[in-house]
Short mmCIF file of C-alpha atoms and ligand atoms in Angstrom, two decimals:
data_model
loop_
_atom_site.label_atom_id
_atom_site.label_comp_id
_atom_site.label_asym_id
_atom_site.label_seq_id
_atom_site.Cartn_x
_atom_site.Cartn_y
_atom_site.Cartn_z
CA UNK A 1 -23.97 5.52 14.88
CA UNK A 2 -20.10 6.12 15.84
CA UNK A 3 -20.76 4.64 19.30
CA UNK A 4 -22.05 1.13 17.69
CA UNK A 5 -20.43 0.29 14.86
CA UNK A 6 -16.34 -0.56 16.12
CA UNK A 7 -13.91 2.00 14.16
CA UNK A 8 -12.71 -0.62 12.09
CA UNK A 9 -15.41 -1.60 10.58
CA UNK A 10 -16.73 1.81 9.73
CA UNK A 11 -13.58 2.55 8.48
CA UNK A 12 -13.45 -0.83 6.23
CA UNK A 13 -17.35 -0.13 5.34
CA UNK A 14 -16.78 3.98 4.86
CA UNK A 15 -13.77 3.09 1.89
CA UNK A 16 -15.15 0.33 0.69
CA UNK A 17 -16.52 1.66 -2.84
CA UNK A 18 -13.28 3.78 -3.04
CA UNK A 19 -11.19 -0.05 -2.45
CA UNK A 20 -13.26 -1.05 -5.95
CA UNK A 21 -12.08 2.11 -7.12
CA UNK A 22 -8.87 0.61 -7.00
CA UNK A 23 -9.01 -2.42 -7.32
CA UNK A 24 -10.98 -2.47 -10.83
CA UNK A 25 -8.82 0.46 -12.13
CA UNK A 26 -7.98 -1.03 -15.91
CA UNK A 27 -4.40 -1.21 -15.27
CA UNK A 28 -4.80 -3.34 -12.15
CA UNK A 29 -7.27 -5.12 -13.50
CA UNK A 30 -5.48 -5.99 -17.01
CA UNK A 31 -2.91 -7.30 -15.02
CA UNK A 32 -4.77 -9.54 -13.04
CA UNK A 33 -6.50 -10.94 -16.09
CA UNK A 34 -3.20 -11.41 -17.56
CA UNK A 35 -4.14 -8.60 -19.63
CA UNK A 36 -0.56 -6.94 -18.74
CA UNK A 37 3.04 -7.92 -19.19
CA UNK A 38 5.92 -8.27 -16.98
CA UNK A 39 7.12 -4.67 -17.49
CA UNK A 40 3.95 -3.41 -16.66
CA UNK A 41 4.12 -5.26 -13.03
CA UNK A 42 8.37 -4.53 -12.85
CA UNK A 43 6.83 -0.36 -13.82
CA UNK A 44 4.17 -1.27 -10.52
CA UNK A 45 7.09 -2.67 -8.17
CA UNK A 46 9.41 0.64 -9.29
CA UNK A 47 6.75 2.92 -7.93
CA UNK A 48 5.46 1.11 -4.49
CA UNK A 49 9.35 1.57 -3.98
CA UNK A 50 9.03 4.83 -3.64
CA UNK A 51 5.63 5.19 -1.56
CA UNK A 52 7.58 2.30 1.03
CA UNK A 53 10.57 4.21 0.96
CA UNK A 54 8.98 7.28 2.12
CA UNK A 55 6.14 5.13 4.72
CA UNK A 56 8.79 3.46 6.21
CA UNK A 57 11.11 6.60 6.92
CA UNK A 58 7.96 8.43 8.21
CA UNK A 59 7.58 5.03 10.37
CA UNK A 60 11.02 5.85 11.55
CA UNK A 61 10.30 8.80 12.86
CA UNK A 62 6.25 8.46 14.32
CA UNK A 63 7.54 5.61 16.29
CA UNK A 64 7.56 7.73 18.59
CA UNK A 65 4.23 8.95 19.10
CA UNK A 66 2.55 6.55 21.25
CA UNK A 67 -0.21 5.50 19.19
CA UNK A 68 1.32 5.38 15.79
CA UNK A 69 4.21 3.39 17.48
CA UNK A 70 0.94 0.63 18.23
CA UNK A 71 0.76 -0.03 14.64
CA UNK A 72 4.08 -0.12 13.38
CA UNK A 73 6.60 -3.21 13.45
CA UNK A 74 9.42 -4.31 11.91
CA UNK A 75 7.44 -7.45 10.78
CA UNK A 76 5.90 -5.18 8.19
CA UNK A 77 8.50 -3.60 6.97
CA UNK A 78 8.69 -3.79 2.74
CA UNK A 79 11.48 -1.43 1.47
CA UNK A 80 14.48 -4.41 1.77
CA UNK A 81 12.10 -7.14 -0.14
CA UNK A 82 11.38 -4.17 -2.99
CA UNK A 83 15.07 -3.74 -3.49
CA UNK A 84 15.70 -6.99 -3.48
CA UNK A 85 12.56 -7.70 -5.96
CA UNK A 86 14.02 -4.54 -7.95
CA UNK A 87 17.83 -5.90 -8.46
CA UNK A 88 16.15 -9.47 -9.63
CA UNK A 89 13.56 -7.58 -12.34
CA UNK A 90 15.75 -4.61 -13.57
CA UNK A 91 19.45 -5.56 -12.57
CA UNK A 92 22.16 -3.69 -10.05
CA UNK A 93 21.66 -0.55 -11.63
CA UNK A 94 17.63 -0.53 -10.85
CA UNK A 95 17.99 2.79 -8.49
CA UNK A 96 19.60 5.14 -11.72
CA UNK A 97 16.19 3.51 -14.21
CA UNK A 98 13.42 3.98 -12.03
CA UNK A 99 11.88 7.42 -11.37
CA UNK A 100 8.42 8.20 -9.58
CA UNK A 101 5.11 9.40 -11.70
CA UNK A 102 3.26 12.41 -11.00
CA UNK A 103 0.73 10.13 -8.45
CA UNK A 104 3.69 8.60 -7.09
CA UNK A 105 5.58 11.68 -6.14
CA UNK A 106 1.92 13.52 -5.05
CA UNK A 107 0.91 10.44 -3.04
CA UNK A 108 5.01 10.41 -1.24
CA UNK A 109 4.47 14.55 -0.59
CA UNK A 110 1.38 13.68 1.15
CA UNK A 111 2.79 10.47 3.13
CA UNK A 112 5.63 13.25 4.17
CA UNK A 113 3.45 15.99 5.10
CA UNK A 114 1.03 13.81 6.95
CA UNK A 115 3.63 12.37 8.58
CA UNK A 116 5.55 14.90 9.67
CA UNK A 117 2.33 16.55 12.18
CA UNK A 118 -0.64 13.66 12.53
CA UNK A 119 -0.41 10.20 14.01
CA UNK A 120 -3.81 9.08 12.75
CA UNK A 121 -3.35 10.31 9.37
CA UNK A 122 0.47 8.21 9.64
CA UNK A 123 -2.17 5.61 10.52
CA UNK A 124 -4.48 5.62 7.67
CA UNK A 125 -1.65 5.27 5.01
CA UNK A 126 -0.05 2.75 7.07
CA UNK A 127 -3.26 1.22 7.08
CA UNK A 128 -4.71 1.69 3.38
CA UNK A 129 -0.93 -0.24 2.21
CA UNK A 130 -0.60 -2.96 4.69
CA UNK A 131 -3.77 -4.05 5.61
CA UNK A 132 -4.19 -4.03 1.72
CA UNK A 133 -0.67 -6.12 0.83
CA UNK A 134 -1.89 -8.51 4.06
CA UNK A 135 -5.18 -9.14 1.99
CA UNK A 136 -5.88 -8.62 -1.98
CA UNK A 137 -2.29 -7.98 -1.91
CA UNK A 138 -1.61 -12.19 -1.33
CA UNK A 139 -3.89 -13.38 -3.78
CA UNK A 140 -1.78 -10.65 -6.39
CA UNK A 141 1.36 -11.42 -4.80
CA UNK A 142 0.61 -15.71 -6.42
CA UNK A 143 -0.89 -14.58 -9.26
CA UNK A 144 2.13 -12.18 -10.66
CA UNK A 145 4.26 -15.64 -9.51
CA UNK A 146 2.55 -17.45 -11.72
CA UNK A 147 1.85 -15.59 -14.39
CA UNK A 148 5.62 -14.43 -14.96
CA UNK A 149 6.87 -17.27 -13.28
CA UNK A 150 8.03 -16.43 -10.54
CA UNK A 151 9.23 -18.24 -7.47
CA UNK A 152 10.14 -15.83 -4.68
CA UNK A 153 12.52 -13.56 -6.74
CA UNK A 154 10.56 -10.61 -8.19
CA UNK A 155 7.38 -10.70 -5.78
CA UNK A 156 9.14 -10.87 -2.50
CA UNK A 157 7.61 -7.78 -1.77
CA UNK A 158 4.03 -9.75 -1.35
CA UNK A 159 6.17 -12.33 0.94
CA UNK A 160 5.65 -11.40 5.17
CA UNK A 161 8.37 -13.75 5.57
CA UNK A 162 7.68 -12.56 9.52
CA UNK A 163 3.81 -12.91 9.28
CA UNK A 164 3.26 -16.44 9.31
CA UNK A 165 -1.19 -15.41 9.87
CA UNK A 166 -1.56 -12.63 8.08
CA UNK A 167 -5.77 -13.21 8.56
CA UNK A 168 -4.67 -12.90 12.41
CA UNK A 169 -2.94 -10.21 12.25
CA UNK A 170 -5.53 -8.53 10.44
CA UNK A 171 -7.85 -9.06 13.15
CA UNK A 172 -5.16 -7.72 15.78
CA UNK A 173 -4.63 -4.61 13.76
CA UNK A 174 -8.43 -3.83 13.68
CA UNK A 175 -8.62 -4.51 17.47
CA UNK A 176 -5.92 -1.83 17.64
CA UNK A 177 -7.60 0.70 15.57
CA UNK A 178 -10.90 0.09 18.12
CA UNK A 179 -8.45 0.88 20.73
CA UNK A 180 -7.15 3.66 19.80
CA UNK A 181 -8.12 6.75 21.66
CA UNK A 182 -9.78 9.03 18.99
CA UNK A 183 -12.44 10.76 19.22
CA UNK A 184 -15.17 10.98 16.58
CA UNK A 185 -13.74 14.26 14.69
CA UNK A 186 -10.60 12.29 14.47
CA UNK A 187 -12.02 8.85 13.15
CA UNK A 188 -14.14 11.15 10.88
CA UNK A 189 -10.67 12.61 9.35
CA UNK A 190 -8.65 9.55 9.33
CA UNK A 191 -11.31 7.54 7.00
CA UNK A 192 -10.99 10.71 4.84
CA UNK A 193 -7.53 10.45 4.94
CA UNK A 194 -7.74 6.63 3.86
CA UNK A 195 -10.15 7.53 1.23
CA UNK A 196 -7.83 10.03 0.09
CA UNK A 197 -5.17 7.31 -0.28
CA UNK A 198 -7.26 5.62 -1.78
CA UNK A 199 -7.35 7.98 -4.23
CA UNK A 200 -3.51 7.63 -4.91
CA UNK A 201 -3.74 4.17 -5.45
CA UNK A 202 -6.45 4.63 -8.47
CA UNK A 203 -4.69 7.71 -9.71
CA UNK A 204 -1.29 5.83 -10.06
CA UNK A 205 -3.28 2.80 -12.05
CA UNK A 206 -4.27 5.42 -14.47
CA UNK A 207 -0.41 7.25 -14.64
CA UNK A 208 0.53 3.83 -15.12
CA UNK A 209 -1.99 3.35 -17.86
CA UNK A 210 -0.49 6.69 -19.27
CA UNK A 211 3.18 5.83 -19.41
CA UNK A 212 2.55 2.18 -21.25
CA UNK A 213 -0.24 3.98 -23.32
CA UNK A 214 2.90 6.81 -24.20
CA UNK A 215 6.01 4.30 -24.99
CA UNK A 216 3.61 2.46 -27.49
CA UNK A 217 2.68 5.10 -29.30
C1 HEM B 301 -6.55 -5.99 -7.97
C2 HEM B 301 -6.52 -6.11 -6.67
C3 HEM B 301 -7.40 -5.61 -5.16
C4 HEM B 301 -7.37 -6.71 -4.99
C5 HEM B 301 -8.26 -8.38 -5.51
C6 HEM B 301 -7.90 -6.70 -3.90
C7 HEM B 301 -9.05 -7.89 -2.77
C8 HEM B 301 -9.40 -7.12 -1.53
C9 HEM B 301 -9.92 -8.66 -0.50
C10 HEM B 301 -10.13 -9.39 -1.41
C11 HEM B 301 -9.66 -7.81 0.71
C12 HEM B 301 -10.74 -8.23 2.23
C13 HEM B 301 -9.83 -9.51 2.76
C14 HEM B 301 -10.27 -9.45 4.05
O1 HEM B 301 -11.64 -9.16 4.30
O2 HEM B 301 -9.37 -9.79 4.82
C15 HEM B 301 -9.10 -6.50 0.46
C16 HEM B 301 -9.24 -5.72 1.50
C17 HEM B 301 -8.26 -4.64 1.42
N1 HEM B 301 -7.80 -3.77 0.52
FE1 HEM B 301 -7.88 -4.63 -1.19
N2 HEM B 301 -7.39 -5.84 -3.37
C18 HEM B 301 -7.29 -5.14 -4.54
C19 HEM B 301 -6.60 -3.66 -4.48
C20 HEM B 301 -6.23 -3.03 -3.85
C21 HEM B 301 -5.63 -1.93 -3.33
C22 HEM B 301 -5.58 -0.95 -4.72
C23 HEM B 301 -5.74 -1.26 -2.24
C24 HEM B 301 -5.33 0.29 -1.86
C25 HEM B 301 -4.03 0.71 -2.09
C26 HEM B 301 -6.01 -2.13 -1.44
C27 HEM B 301 -6.37 -1.89 -0.07
C28 HEM B 301 -7.21 -2.66 0.88
C29 HEM B 301 -7.10 -2.72 2.06
C30 HEM B 301 -6.55 -1.22 2.96
C31 HEM B 301 -8.19 -3.71 2.72
C32 HEM B 301 -8.57 -4.24 4.42
C33 HEM B 301 -9.83 -3.60 4.54
C34 HEM B 301 -10.13 -3.55 5.74
O3 HEM B 301 -10.35 -4.89 6.13
O4 HEM B 301 -10.60 -2.91 6.57
N3 HEM B 301 -6.90 -3.37 -2.22
N4 HEM B 301 -8.72 -6.33 -0.80
#
């Protein structure tokens, strides 16, 4: 089967139920159907900052690897947009006012651990975040703008100024996944790492819901 099904297709199929788990996690689902608050949204942006700080720091070093380098593009870089969003949403002292939740810390540790030694694992984390941001993320950004009255400030994270056509970008990204010189074992390991990445994202939504409940209590 792996010979017949392109890797990008196998990856999407094998991770689709993990994707549903992330998409329908209570915190995210509430935010999407207008049951979340602006503070909830800000809490999510803050956690994204820690995740992308790790991902983009590791990308800097992984760009020396010929396979990982094909996926790395400055067009995707999200950290400056996240920093501008946090300054707008929280204020200039945003850095002193945010901290990683436990799952975020574990997620960041994993990105750094894998990113130090394993190009395929790094691509797994890169794919899970950036292809998501270019897919459902585009819809999430528009919904958050509408719900909380943002124009571009506050949702800069979702605006890929340098990616004019996200669908076309994803097609090329999938072609690169299919062209990467990974054997079946390595492909299986990468899919497993994508599932790990999804689990972190789902667990993060649980942490965010718990942190919110603790504040209310
Ligand atoms: C409310 C939350 C979400 C919605 C509504 C959503 C929606 C979608 C949709 C509609 C697609 C398919 C786009 C296409 O076929 O081109 C997609 C793809 C994707 N999403 Fe999400 N998503 C959500 C959350 C997430 C989360 C939390 C992650 C992980 C961090 C994620 C990661 C991905 C990835 C990696 C893809 C690309 C799959 C592929 O084509 O290989 N999504 N999402």
